[in-house]
C-alpha cells in the first residue's frame, strides 16, 4: 500500500476521488480537506469561538492558512467578514492535490450512506 495510491469514489458521483492513507495510526479515508471558513459567521453567532486548525495535511502553506483564519476572526469581530473573499483566499493557499469542502456539515441526513 505504501507504494501505490488507493482511492474510493461515491457511486452517485463517479468523478469523486477519496484518497485512502495508511500510517502508524491506522487507515484514513478522506473525502476532502474540511473547511468551515464560509460558515464562520454562523458558528460564531451560535457561540463557537474556539477553532482548531489541523495542519497535518495542509502542506507548506499552513502558517498562511492560520494567518488567514486569524484575519477572518478579526473581520468577524469587526463586522467586516467577506465570505467570498475569505473562501477565495483559502482556495489560493490550498494544495492543488486536495480539494476543500464542508464534509458532512451541510449534508442532509438522508444523503449519508
PDB file of N, CA and C in Angstrom:
ATOM      1  N   UNK A   1       0.821  -1.199   0.000  1.00  0.00           N
ATOM      2  CA  UNK A   1       0.000   0.000   0.000  1.00  0.00           C
ATOM      3  C   UNK A   1       0.860   1.257   0.000  1.00  0.00           C
ATOM      4  N   UNK A   2       2.032   1.191   0.571  1.00  0.00           N
ATOM      5  CA  UNK A   2       2.861   2.382   0.649  1.00  0.00           C
ATOM      6  C   UNK A   2       3.418   2.781  -0.709  1.00  0.00           C
ATOM      7  N   UNK A   3       3.440   1.858  -1.660  1.00  0.00           N
ATOM      8  CA  UNK A   3       3.976   2.159  -2.977  1.00  0.00           C
ATOM      9  C   UNK A   3       2.896   2.481  -3.995  1.00  0.00           C
ATOM     10  N   UNK A   4       1.645   2.312  -3.626  1.00  0.00           N
ATOM     11  CA  UNK A   4       0.543   2.583  -4.542  1.00  0.00           C
ATOM     12  C   UNK A   4      -0.422   3.557  -3.899  1.00  0.00           C
ATOM     13  N   UNK A   5      -1.174   4.241  -4.736  1.00  0.00           N
ATOM     14  CA  UNK A   5      -2.210   5.133  -4.236  1.00  0.00           C
ATOM     15  C   UNK A   5      -3.556   4.451  -4.403  1.00  0.00           C
ATOM     16  N   UNK A   6      -4.376   4.516  -3.352  1.00  0.00           N
ATOM     17  CA  UNK A   6      -5.704   3.935  -3.398  1.00  0.00           C
ATOM     18  C   UNK A   6      -6.743   5.031  -3.234  1.00  0.00           C
ATOM     19  N   UNK A   7      -7.860   4.875  -3.921  1.00  0.00           N
ATOM     20  CA  UNK A   7      -8.945   5.848  -3.857  1.00  0.00           C
ATOM     21  C   UNK A   7     -10.280   5.130  -3.828  1.00  0.00           C
ATOM     22  N   UNK A   8     -11.263   5.792  -3.239  1.00  0.00           N
ATOM     23  CA  UNK A   8     -12.653   5.358  -3.290  1.00  0.00           C
ATOM     24  C   UNK A   8     -13.430   6.462  -3.985  1.00  0.00           C
ATOM     25  N   UNK A   9     -14.589   6.117  -4.504  1.00  0.00           N
ATOM     26  CA  UNK A   9     -15.463   7.147  -5.063  1.00  0.00           C
ATOM     27  C   UNK A   9     -16.902   6.813  -4.717  1.00  0.00           C
ATOM     28  N   UNK A  10     -17.737   7.858  -4.738  1.00  0.00           N
ATOM     29  CA  UNK A  10     -19.160   7.692  -4.440  1.00  0.00           C
ATOM     30  C   UNK A  10     -19.854   7.056  -5.634  1.00  0.00           C
ATOM     31  N   UNK A  11     -20.767   6.129  -5.392  1.00  0.00           N
ATOM     32  CA  UNK A  11     -21.496   5.535  -6.516  1.00  0.00           C
ATOM     33  C   UNK A  11     -22.261   6.571  -7.345  1.00  0.00           C
ATOM     34  N   UNK A  12     -22.784   7.603  -6.702  1.00  0.00           N
ATOM     35  CA  UNK A  12     -23.567   8.619  -7.418  1.00  0.00           C
ATOM     36  C   UNK A  12     -22.695   9.683  -8.070  1.00  0.00           C
ATOM     37  N   UNK A  13     -21.401   9.682  -7.768  1.00  0.00           N
ATOM     38  CA  UNK A  13     -20.501  10.699  -8.313  1.00  0.00           C
ATOM     39  C   UNK A  13     -19.207  10.015  -8.759  1.00  0.00           C
ATOM     40  N   UNK A  14     -19.189   9.583  -9.995  1.00  0.00           N
ATOM     41  CA  UNK A  14     -18.034   8.844 -10.489  1.00  0.00           C
ATOM     42  C   UNK A  14     -16.787   9.710 -10.622  1.00  0.00           C
ATOM     43  N   UNK A  15     -16.938  11.032 -10.543  1.00  0.00           N
ATOM     44  CA  UNK A  15     -15.770  11.911 -10.598  1.00  0.00           C
ATOM     45  C   UNK A  15     -15.138  12.109  -9.225  1.00  0.00           C
ATOM     46  N   UNK A  16     -15.822  11.675  -8.175  1.00  0.00           N
ATOM     47  CA  UNK A  16     -15.268  11.830  -6.825  1.00  0.00           C
ATOM     48  C   UNK A  16     -14.058  10.918  -6.667  1.00  0.00           C
ATOM     49  N   UNK A  17     -13.139  11.366  -5.844  1.00  0.00           N
ATOM     50  CA  UNK A  17     -11.902  10.615  -5.638  1.00  0.00           C
ATOM     51  C   UNK A  17     -11.448  10.843  -4.202  1.00  0.00           C
ATOM     52  N   UNK A  18     -11.659   9.850  -3.355  1.00  0.00           N
ATOM     53  CA  UNK A  18     -11.346   9.966  -1.945  1.00  0.00           C
ATOM     54  C   UNK A  18     -10.087   9.161  -1.630  1.00  0.00           C
ATOM     55  N   UNK A  19      -8.993   9.838  -1.319  1.00  0.00           N
ATOM     56  CA  UNK A  19      -7.751   9.119  -1.060  1.00  0.00           C
ATOM     57  C   UNK A  19      -7.805   8.306   0.228  1.00  0.00           C
ATOM     58  N   UNK A  20      -7.136   7.174   0.199  1.00  0.00           N
ATOM     59  CA  UNK A  20      -7.026   6.297   1.362  1.00  0.00           C
ATOM     60  C   UNK A  20      -5.556   6.278   1.767  1.00  0.00           C
ATOM     61  N   UNK A  21      -5.287   6.612   3.020  1.00  0.00           N
ATOM     62  CA  UNK A  21      -3.927   6.640   3.541  1.00  0.00           C
ATOM     63  C   UNK A  21      -3.808   5.661   4.700  1.00  0.00           C
ATOM     64  N   UNK A  22      -2.652   5.072   4.844  1.00  0.00           N
ATOM     65  CA  UNK A  22      -2.375   4.229   5.993  1.00  0.00           C
ATOM     66  C   UNK A  22      -1.097   4.728   6.652  1.00  0.00           C
ATOM     67  N   UNK A  23      -1.141   4.888   7.968  1.00  0.00           N
ATOM     68  CA  UNK A  23       0.049   5.281   8.707  1.00  0.00           C
ATOM     69  C   UNK A  23       0.060   4.552  10.041  1.00  0.00           C
ATOM     70  N   UNK A  24       0.916   4.965  10.939  1.00  0.00           N
ATOM     71  CA  UNK A  24       1.026   4.286  12.231  1.00  0.00           C
ATOM     72  C   UNK A  24      -0.242   4.393  13.078  1.00  0.00           C
ATOM     73  N   UNK A  25      -1.138   5.311  12.735  1.00  0.00           N
ATOM     74  CA  UNK A  25      -2.386   5.481  13.474  1.00  0.00           C
ATOM     75  C   UNK A  25      -3.552   4.711  12.874  1.00  0.00           C
ATOM     76  N   UNK A  26      -3.335   4.075  11.751  1.00  0.00           N
ATOM     77  CA  UNK A  26      -4.405   3.304  11.131  1.00  0.00           C
ATOM     78  C   UNK A  26      -4.638   3.697   9.692  1.00  0.00           C
ATOM     79  N   UNK A  27      -5.830   3.385   9.196  1.00  0.00           N
ATOM     80  CA  UNK A  27      -6.222   3.682   7.821  1.00  0.00           C
ATOM     81  C   UNK A  27      -7.203   4.838   7.831  1.00  0.00           C
ATOM     82  N   UNK A  28      -6.990   5.786   6.941  1.00  0.00           N
ATOM     83  CA  UNK A  28      -7.805   7.001   6.893  1.00  0.00           C
ATOM     84  C   UNK A  28      -8.367   7.175   5.487  1.00  0.00           C
ATOM     85  N   UNK A  29      -9.655   7.486   5.400  1.00  0.00           N
ATOM     86  CA  UNK A  29     -10.292   7.773   4.118  1.00  0.00           C
ATOM     87  C   UNK A  29     -10.749   9.221   4.160  1.00  0.00           C
ATOM     88  N   UNK A  30     -10.307  10.004   3.186  1.00  0.00           N
ATOM     89  CA  UNK A  30     -10.603  11.427   3.169  1.00  0.00           C
ATOM     90  C   UNK A  30     -11.451  11.765   1.959  1.00  0.00           C
ATOM     91  N   UNK A  31     -12.551  12.479   2.201  1.00  0.00           N
ATOM     92  CA  UNK A  31     -13.363  12.925   1.083  1.00  0.00           C
ATOM     93  C   UNK A  31     -12.843  14.251   0.562  1.00  0.00           C
ATOM     94  N   UNK A  32     -12.332  15.049   1.474  1.00  0.00           N
ATOM     95  CA  UNK A  32     -11.834  16.367   1.120  1.00  0.00           C
ATOM     96  C   UNK A  32     -11.237  16.978   2.375  1.00  0.00           C
ATOM     97  N   UNK A  33     -10.460  18.019   2.198  1.00  0.00           N
ATOM     98  CA  UNK A  33      -9.980  18.742   3.372  1.00  0.00           C
ATOM     99  C   UNK A  33     -11.134  19.591   3.889  1.00  0.00           C
ATOM    100  N   UNK A  34     -11.429  19.450   5.144  1.00  0.00           N
ATOM    101  CA  UNK A  34     -12.563  20.132   5.752  1.00  0.00           C
ATOM    102  C   UNK A  34     -12.248  21.597   5.991  1.00  0.00           C
ATOM    103  N   UNK A  35     -13.146  22.452   5.562  1.00  0.00           N
ATOM    104  CA  UNK A  35     -13.044  23.865   5.894  1.00  0.00           C
ATOM    105  C   UNK A  35     -14.437  24.403   6.179  1.00  0.00           C
ATOM    106  N   UNK A  36     -14.539  25.143   7.228  1.00  0.00           N
ATOM    107  CA  UNK A  36     -15.797  25.799   7.567  1.00  0.00           C
ATOM    108  C   UNK A  36     -15.637  27.312   7.499  1.00  0.00           C
ATOM    109  N   UNK A  37     -14.708  27.783   6.671  1.00  0.00           N
ATOM    110  CA  UNK A  37     -14.468  29.215   6.529  1.00  0.00           C
ATOM    111  C   UNK A  37     -15.767  29.950   6.212  1.00  0.00           C
ATOM    112  N   UNK A  38     -16.534  29.460   5.275  1.00  0.00           N
ATOM    113  CA  UNK A  38     -17.770  30.126   4.884  1.00  0.00           C
ATOM    114  C   UNK A  38     -18.857  30.081   5.943  1.00  0.00           C
ATOM    115  N   UNK A  39     -18.732  29.149   6.884  1.00  0.00           N
ATOM    116  CA  UNK A  39     -19.733  29.012   7.940  1.00  0.00           C
ATOM    117  C   UNK A  39     -19.318  29.703   9.232  1.00  0.00           C
ATOM    118  N   UNK A  40     -18.167  30.366   9.237  1.00  0.00           N
ATOM    119  CA  UNK A  40     -17.694  31.012  10.470  1.00  0.00           C
ATOM    120  C   UNK A  40     -18.693  31.991  11.072  1.00  0.00           C
ATOM    121  N   UNK A  41     -19.382  32.828  10.268  1.00  0.00           N
ATOM    122  CA  UNK A  41     -20.360  33.720  10.893  1.00  0.00           C
ATOM    123  C   UNK A  41     -21.452  32.955  11.655  1.00  0.00           C
ATOM    124  N   UNK A  42     -21.919  31.855  11.109  1.00  0.00           N
ATOM    125  CA  UNK A  42     -22.942  31.045  11.770  1.00  0.00           C
ATOM    126  C   UNK A  42     -22.390  30.406  13.033  1.00  0.00           C
ATOM    127  N   UNK A  43     -21.169  29.892  12.955  1.00  0.00           N
ATOM    128  CA  UNK A  43     -20.556  29.267  14.124  1.00  0.00           C
ATOM    129  C   UNK A  43     -20.372  30.275  15.253  1.00  0.00           C
ATOM    130  N   UNK A  44     -19.856  31.458  14.921  1.00  0.00           N
ATOM    131  CA  UNK A  44     -19.648  32.496  15.934  1.00  0.00           C
ATOM    132  C   UNK A  44     -20.985  32.950  16.514  1.00  0.00           C
ATOM    133  N   UNK A  45     -21.975  33.119  15.652  1.00  0.00           N
ATOM    134  CA  UNK A  45     -23.308  33.537  16.108  1.00  0.00           C
ATOM    135  C   UNK A  45     -23.890  32.539  17.105  1.00  0.00           C
ATOM    136  N   UNK A  46     -23.547  31.264  16.935  1.00  0.00           N
ATOM    137  CA  UNK A  46     -24.047  30.220  17.815  1.00  0.00           C
ATOM    138  C   UNK A  46     -23.101  29.909  18.974  1.00  0.00           C
ATOM    139  N   UNK A  47     -22.135  30.800  19.216  1.00  0.00           N
ATOM    140  CA  UNK A  47     -21.300  30.700  20.399  1.00  0.00           C
ATOM    141  C   UNK A  47     -20.048  29.855  20.256  1.00  0.00           C
ATOM    142  N   UNK A  48     -19.699  29.433  19.065  1.00  0.00           N
ATOM    143  CA  UNK A  48     -18.496  28.630  18.869  1.00  0.00           C
ATOM    144  C   UNK A  48     -17.329  29.554  18.514  1.00  0.00           C
ATOM    145  N   UNK A  49     -16.570  29.917  19.515  1.00  0.00           N
ATOM    146  CA  UNK A  49     -15.500  30.889  19.343  1.00  0.00           C
ATOM    147  C   UNK A  49     -14.115  30.267  19.384  1.00  0.00           C
ATOM    148  N   UNK A  50     -14.015  28.988  19.684  1.00  0.00           N
ATOM    149  CA  UNK A  50     -12.729  28.304  19.718  1.00  0.00           C
ATOM    150  C   UNK A  50     -12.633  27.416  18.492  1.00  0.00           C
ATOM    151  N   UNK A  51     -11.564  27.604  17.734  1.00  0.00           N
ATOM    152  CA  UNK A  51     -11.387  26.849  16.490  1.00  0.00           C
ATOM    153  C   UNK A  51     -10.106  26.052  16.572  1.00  0.00           C
ATOM    154  N   UNK A  52     -10.114  24.886  15.967  1.00  0.00           N
ATOM    155  CA  UNK A  52      -8.907  24.081  15.870  1.00  0.00           C
ATOM    156  C   UNK A  52      -8.580  23.904  14.396  1.00  0.00           C
ATOM    157  N   UNK A  53      -7.373  24.245  14.026  1.00  0.00           N
ATOM    158  CA  UNK A  53      -6.909  24.035  12.662  1.00  0.00           C
ATOM    159  C   UNK A  53      -5.928  22.878  12.699  1.00  0.00           C
ATOM    160  N   UNK A  54      -6.257  21.833  11.989  1.00  0.00           N
ATOM    161  CA  UNK A  54      -5.412  20.647  11.943  1.00  0.00           C
ATOM    162  C   UNK A  54      -4.587  20.702  10.674  1.00  0.00           C
ATOM    163  N   UNK A  55      -3.300  20.860  10.806  1.00  0.00           N
ATOM    164  CA  UNK A  55      -2.463  21.085   9.646  1.00  0.00           C
ATOM    165  C   UNK A  55      -1.649  19.909   9.191  1.00  0.00           C
ATOM    166  N   UNK A  56      -2.021  18.702   9.573  1.00  0.00           N
ATOM    167  CA  UNK A  56      -1.182  17.563   9.209  1.00  0.00           C
ATOM    168  C   UNK A  56      -1.121  17.358   7.705  1.00  0.00           C
ATOM    169  N   UNK A  57      -2.131  17.804   6.989  1.00  0.00           N
ATOM    170  CA  UNK A  57      -2.182  17.591   5.539  1.00  0.00           C
ATOM    171  C   UNK A  57      -2.232  18.915   4.781  1.00  0.00           C
ATOM    172  N   UNK A  58      -1.952  20.014   5.455  1.00  0.00           N
ATOM    173  CA  UNK A  58      -2.130  21.330   4.847  1.00  0.00           C
ATOM    174  C   UNK A  58      -0.988  21.739   3.928  1.00  0.00           C
ATOM    175  N   UNK A  59       0.102  21.037   3.985  1.00  0.00           N
ATOM    176  CA  UNK A  59       1.211  21.382   3.105  1.00  0.00           C
ATOM    177  C   UNK A  59       2.023  22.551   3.637  1.00  0.00           C
ATOM    178  N   UNK A  60       2.789  23.119   2.746  1.00  0.00           N
ATOM    179  CA  UNK A  60       3.714  24.189   3.124  1.00  0.00           C
ATOM    180  C   UNK A  60       3.020  25.503   3.472  1.00  0.00           C
ATOM    181  N   UNK A  61       1.760  25.630   3.173  1.00  0.00           N
ATOM    182  CA  UNK A  61       1.039  26.896   3.367  1.00  0.00           C
ATOM    183  C   UNK A  61       0.317  26.980   4.707  1.00  0.00           C
ATOM    184  N   UNK A  62       0.582  26.058   5.634  1.00  0.00           N
ATOM    185  CA  UNK A  62      -0.208  26.019   6.863  1.00  0.00           C
ATOM    186  C   UNK A  62      -0.111  27.318   7.660  1.00  0.00           C
ATOM    187  N   UNK A  63       1.064  27.902   7.759  1.00  0.00           N
ATOM    188  CA  UNK A  63       1.208  29.155   8.520  1.00  0.00           C
ATOM    189  C   UNK A  63       0.335  30.238   7.896  1.00  0.00           C
ATOM    190  N   UNK A  64       0.319  30.325   6.572  1.00  0.00           N
ATOM    191  CA  UNK A  64      -0.502  31.323   5.890  1.00  0.00           C
ATOM    192  C   UNK A  64      -1.991  31.046   6.090  1.00  0.00           C
ATOM    193  N   UNK A  65      -2.354  29.761   6.161  1.00  0.00           N
ATOM    194  CA  UNK A  65      -3.759  29.407   6.401  1.00  0.00           C
ATOM    195  C   UNK A  65      -4.177  29.841   7.804  1.00  0.00           C
ATOM    196  N   UNK A  66      -3.317  29.611   8.789  1.00  0.00           N
ATOM    197  CA  UNK A  66      -3.604  30.054  10.160  1.00  0.00           C
ATOM    198  C   UNK A  66      -3.744  31.571  10.194  1.00  0.00           C
ATOM    199  N   UNK A  67      -2.855  32.280   9.511  1.00  0.00           N
ATOM    200  CA  UNK A  67      -2.932  33.743   9.464  1.00  0.00           C
ATOM    201  C   UNK A  67      -4.236  34.203   8.818  1.00  0.00           C
ATOM    202  N   UNK A  68      -4.691  33.484   7.803  1.00  0.00           N
ATOM    203  CA  UNK A  68      -5.950  33.836   7.150  1.00  0.00           C
ATOM    204  C   UNK A  68      -7.129  33.650   8.105  1.00  0.00           C
ATOM    205  N   UNK A  69      -7.140  32.575   8.880  1.00  0.00           N
ATOM    206  CA  UNK A  69      -8.216  32.369   9.845  1.00  0.00           C
ATOM    207  C   UNK A  69      -8.164  33.418  10.955  1.00  0.00           C
ATOM    208  N   UNK A  70      -6.976  33.848  11.338  1.00  0.00           N
ATOM    209  CA  UNK A  70      -6.842  34.925  12.321  1.00  0.00           C
ATOM    210  C   UNK A  70      -7.416  36.218  11.754  1.00  0.00           C
ATOM    211  N   UNK A  71      -7.103  36.482  10.502  1.00  0.00           N
ATOM    212  CA  UNK A  71      -7.647  37.660   9.814  1.00  0.00           C
ATOM    213  C   UNK A  71      -9.178  37.569   9.719  1.00  0.00           C
ATOM    214  N   UNK A  72      -9.675  36.364   9.420  1.00  0.00           N
ATOM    215  CA  UNK A  72     -11.130  36.164   9.347  1.00  0.00           C
ATOM    216  C   UNK A  72     -11.777  36.439  10.699  1.00  0.00           C
ATOM    217  N   UNK A  73     -11.158  35.973  11.774  1.00  0.00           N
ATOM    218  CA  UNK A  73     -11.704  36.208  13.117  1.00  0.00           C
ATOM    219  C   UNK A  73     -11.779  37.705  13.415  1.00  0.00           C
ATOM    220  N   UNK A  74     -10.706  38.421  13.102  1.00  0.00           N
ATOM    221  CA  UNK A  74     -10.685  39.867  13.315  1.00  0.00           C
ATOM    222  C   UNK A  74     -11.808  40.539  12.539  1.00  0.00           C
ATOM    223  N   UNK A  75     -11.980  40.147  11.288  1.00  0.00           N
ATOM    224  CA  UNK A  75     -13.038  40.729  10.460  1.00  0.00           C
ATOM    225  C   UNK A  75     -14.427  40.357  10.968  1.00  0.00           C
ATOM    226  N   UNK A  76     -14.587  39.155  11.489  1.00  0.00           N
ATOM    227  CA  UNK A  76     -15.877  38.767  12.075  1.00  0.00           C
ATOM    228  C   UNK A  76     -16.209  39.664  13.262  1.00  0.00           C
ATOM    229  N   UNK A  77     -15.238  39.872  14.126  1.00  0.00           N
ATOM    230  CA  UNK A  77     -15.461  40.688  15.321  1.00  0.00           C
ATOM    231  C   UNK A  77     -15.731  42.146  14.983  1.00  0.00           C
ATOM    232  N   UNK A  78     -15.190  42.607  13.858  1.00  0.00           N
ATOM    233  CA  UNK A  78     -15.386  43.996  13.436  1.00  0.00           C
ATOM    234  C   UNK A  78     -16.540  44.168  12.452  1.00  0.00           C
ATOM    235  N   UNK A  79     -17.254  43.087  12.166  1.00  0.00           N
ATOM    236  CA  UNK A  79     -18.386  43.169  11.243  1.00  0.00           C
ATOM    237  C   UNK A  79     -17.997  43.357   9.788  1.00  0.00           C
ATOM    238  N   UNK A  80     -16.770  42.951   9.418  1.00  0.00           N
ATOM    239  CA  UNK A  80     -16.306  43.133   8.040  1.00  0.00           C
ATOM    240  C   UNK A  80     -15.950  41.820   7.358  1.00  0.00           C
ATOM    241  N   UNK A  81     -16.505  40.720   7.822  1.00  0.00           N
ATOM    242  CA  UNK A  81     -16.199  39.416   7.239  1.00  0.00           C
ATOM    243  C   UNK A  81     -16.817  39.314   5.852  1.00  0.00           C
ATOM    244  N   UNK A  82     -16.004  38.978   4.869  1.00  0.00           N
ATOM    245  CA  UNK A  82     -16.462  38.800   3.489  1.00  0.00           C
ATOM    246  C   UNK A  82     -16.254  37.331   3.126  1.00  0.00           C
ATOM    247  N   UNK A  83     -17.330  36.568   3.171  1.00  0.00           N
ATOM    248  CA  UNK A  83     -17.263  35.124   2.952  1.00  0.00           C
ATOM    249  C   UNK A  83     -16.608  34.771   1.627  1.00  0.00           C
ATOM    250  N   UNK A  84     -17.004  35.419   0.557  1.00  0.00           N
ATOM    251  CA  UNK A  84     -16.476  35.107  -0.769  1.00  0.00           C
ATOM    252  C   UNK A  84     -14.963  35.359  -0.818  1.00  0.00           C
ATOM    253  N   UNK A  85     -14.553  36.496  -0.293  1.00  0.00           N
ATOM    254  CA  UNK A  85     -13.123  36.820  -0.286  1.00  0.00           C
ATOM    255  C   UNK A  85     -12.332  35.804   0.534  1.00  0.00           C
ATOM    256  N   UNK A  86     -12.830  35.479   1.726  1.00  0.00           N
ATOM    257  CA  UNK A  86     -12.111  34.555   2.598  1.00  0.00           C
ATOM    258  C   UNK A  86     -12.002  33.166   1.981  1.00  0.00           C
ATOM    259  N   UNK A  87     -13.100  32.676   1.389  1.00  0.00           N
ATOM    260  CA  UNK A  87     -13.054  31.359   0.752  1.00  0.00           C
ATOM    261  C   UNK A  87     -12.118  31.378  -0.451  1.00  0.00           C
ATOM    262  N   UNK A  88     -12.119  32.452  -1.211  1.00  0.00           N
ATOM    263  CA  UNK A  88     -11.229  32.576  -2.367  1.00  0.00           C
ATOM    264  C   UNK A  88      -9.764  32.552  -1.918  1.00  0.00           C
ATOM    265  N   UNK A  89      -9.456  33.318  -0.898  1.00  0.00           N
ATOM    266  CA  UNK A  89      -8.074  33.366  -0.402  1.00  0.00           C
ATOM    267  C   UNK A  89      -7.633  32.010   0.141  1.00  0.00           C
ATOM    268  N   UNK A  90      -8.546  31.299   0.787  1.00  0.00           N
ATOM    269  CA  UNK A  90      -8.215  29.976   1.303  1.00  0.00           C
ATOM    270  C   UNK A  90      -7.957  29.004   0.154  1.00  0.00           C
ATOM    271  N   UNK A  91      -8.781  29.046  -0.879  1.00  0.00           N
ATOM    272  CA  UNK A  91      -8.576  28.175  -2.038  1.00  0.00           C
ATOM    273  C   UNK A  91      -7.229  28.437  -2.697  1.00  0.00           C
ATOM    274  N   UNK A  92      -6.785  29.684  -2.704  1.00  0.00           N
ATOM    275  CA  UNK A  92      -5.475  30.008  -3.282  1.00  0.00           C
ATOM    276  C   UNK A  92      -4.332  29.366  -2.490  1.00  0.00           C
ATOM    277  N   UNK A  93      -4.513  29.181  -1.197  1.00  0.00           N
ATOM    278  CA  UNK A  93      -3.475  28.587  -0.353  1.00  0.00           C
ATOM    279  C   UNK A  93      -3.530  27.063  -0.321  1.00  0.00           C
ATOM    280  N   UNK A  94      -4.662  26.501  -0.689  1.00  0.00           N
ATOM    281  CA  UNK A  94      -4.875  25.061  -0.605  1.00  0.00           C
ATOM    282  C   UNK A  94      -3.976  24.318  -1.589  1.00  0.00           C
ATOM    283  N   UNK A  95      -3.330  23.220  -1.143  1.00  0.00           N
ATOM    284  CA  UNK A  95      -2.548  22.418  -2.072  1.00  0.00           C
ATOM    285  C   UNK A  95      -3.422  21.916  -3.226  1.00  0.00           C
ATOM    286  N   UNK A  96      -2.878  21.920  -4.426  1.00  0.00           N
ATOM    287  CA  UNK A  96      -3.645  21.514  -5.611  1.00  0.00           C
ATOM    288  C   UNK A  96      -4.099  20.062  -5.547  1.00  0.00           C
ATOM    289  N   UNK A  97      -3.415  19.240  -4.769  1.00  0.00           N
ATOM    290  CA  UNK A  97      -3.755  17.822  -4.702  1.00  0.00           C
ATOM    291  C   UNK A  97      -4.953  17.531  -3.806  1.00  0.00           C
ATOM    292  N   UNK A  98      -5.437  18.519  -3.081  1.00  0.00           N
ATOM    293  CA  UNK A  98      -6.562  18.314  -2.161  1.00  0.00           C
ATOM    294  C   UNK A  98      -7.662  19.320  -2.432  1.00  0.00           C
ATOM    295  N   UNK A  99      -8.885  18.833  -2.480  1.00  0.00           N
ATOM    296  CA  UNK A  99      -9.992  19.765  -2.636  1.00  0.00           C
ATOM    297  C   UNK A  99     -10.529  20.143  -1.260  1.00  0.00           C
ATOM    298  N   UNK A 100     -11.160  21.296  -1.200  1.00  0.00           N
ATOM    299  CA  UNK A 100     -11.756  21.781   0.042  1.00  0.00           C
ATOM    300  C   UNK A 100     -13.256  21.528   0.033  1.00  0.00           C
ATOM    301  N   UNK A 101     -13.820  21.272   1.191  1.00  0.00           N
ATOM    302  CA  UNK A 101     -15.257  21.089   1.297  1.00  0.00           C
ATOM    303  C   UNK A 101     -15.705  21.203   2.736  1.00  0.00           C
ATOM    304  N   UNK A 102     -16.985  21.059   2.937  1.00  0.00           N
ATOM    305  CA  UNK A 102     -17.558  21.168   4.277  1.00  0.00           C
ATOM    306  C   UNK A 102     -17.843  19.806   4.908  1.00  0.00           C
ATOM    307  N   UNK A 103     -17.343  18.751   4.299  1.00  0.00           N
ATOM    308  CA  UNK A 103     -17.551  17.420   4.865  1.00  0.00           C
ATOM    309  C   UNK A 103     -19.033  17.120   4.993  1.00  0.00           C
ATOM    310  N   UNK A 104     -19.462  16.695   6.162  1.00  0.00           N
ATOM    311  CA  UNK A 104     -20.869  16.360   6.405  1.00  0.00           C
ATOM    312  C   UNK A 104     -21.669  17.546   6.929  1.00  0.00           C
ATOM    313  N   UNK A 105     -21.003  18.668   7.153  1.00  0.00           N
ATOM    314  CA  UNK A 105     -21.620  19.832   7.790  1.00  0.00           C
ATOM    315  C   UNK A 105     -22.916  20.262   7.115  1.00  0.00           C
ATOM    316  N   UNK A 106     -22.948  20.346   5.805  1.00  0.00           N
ATOM    317  CA  UNK A 106     -24.118  20.844   5.091  1.00  0.00           C
ATOM    318  C   UNK A 106     -24.946  19.737   4.433  1.00  0.00           C
ATOM    319  N   UNK A 107     -24.631  18.499   4.713  1.00  0.00           N
ATOM    320  CA  UNK A 107     -25.367  17.404   4.104  1.00  0.00           C
ATOM    321  C   UNK A 107     -26.635  17.076   4.883  1.00  0.00           C
ATOM    322  N   UNK A 108     -27.635  16.653   4.156  1.00  0.00           N
ATOM    323  CA  UNK A 108     -28.873  16.197   4.785  1.00  0.00           C
ATOM    324  C   UNK A 108     -28.662  14.753   5.268  1.00  0.00           C
ATOM    325  N   UNK A 109     -29.281  14.374   6.386  1.00  0.00           N
ATOM    326  CA  UNK A 109     -29.067  13.017   6.915  1.00  0.00           C
ATOM    327  C   UNK A 109     -29.347  11.913   5.891  1.00  0.00           C
ATOM    328  N   UNK A 110     -30.312  12.100   5.031  1.00  0.00           N
ATOM    329  CA  UNK A 110     -30.650  11.065   4.050  1.00  0.00           C
ATOM    330  C   UNK A 110     -29.585  10.919   2.954  1.00  0.00           C
ATOM    331  N   UNK A 111     -28.666  11.890   2.853  1.00  0.00           N
ATOM    332  CA  UNK A 111     -27.592  11.803   1.877  1.00  0.00           C
ATOM    333  C   UNK A 111     -26.421  10.952   2.364  1.00  0.00           C
ATOM    334  N   UNK A 112     -26.364  10.702   3.661  1.00  0.00           N
ATOM    335  CA  UNK A 112     -25.259   9.967   4.246  1.00  0.00           C
ATOM    336  C   UNK A 112     -25.586   8.485   4.183  1.00  0.00           C
ATOM    337  N   UNK A 113     -24.729   7.724   3.549  1.00  0.00           N
ATOM    338  CA  UNK A 113     -24.964   6.280   3.423  1.00  0.00           C
ATOM    339  C   UNK A 113     -23.755   5.525   3.930  1.00  0.00           C
TER     340      UNK A 113
END
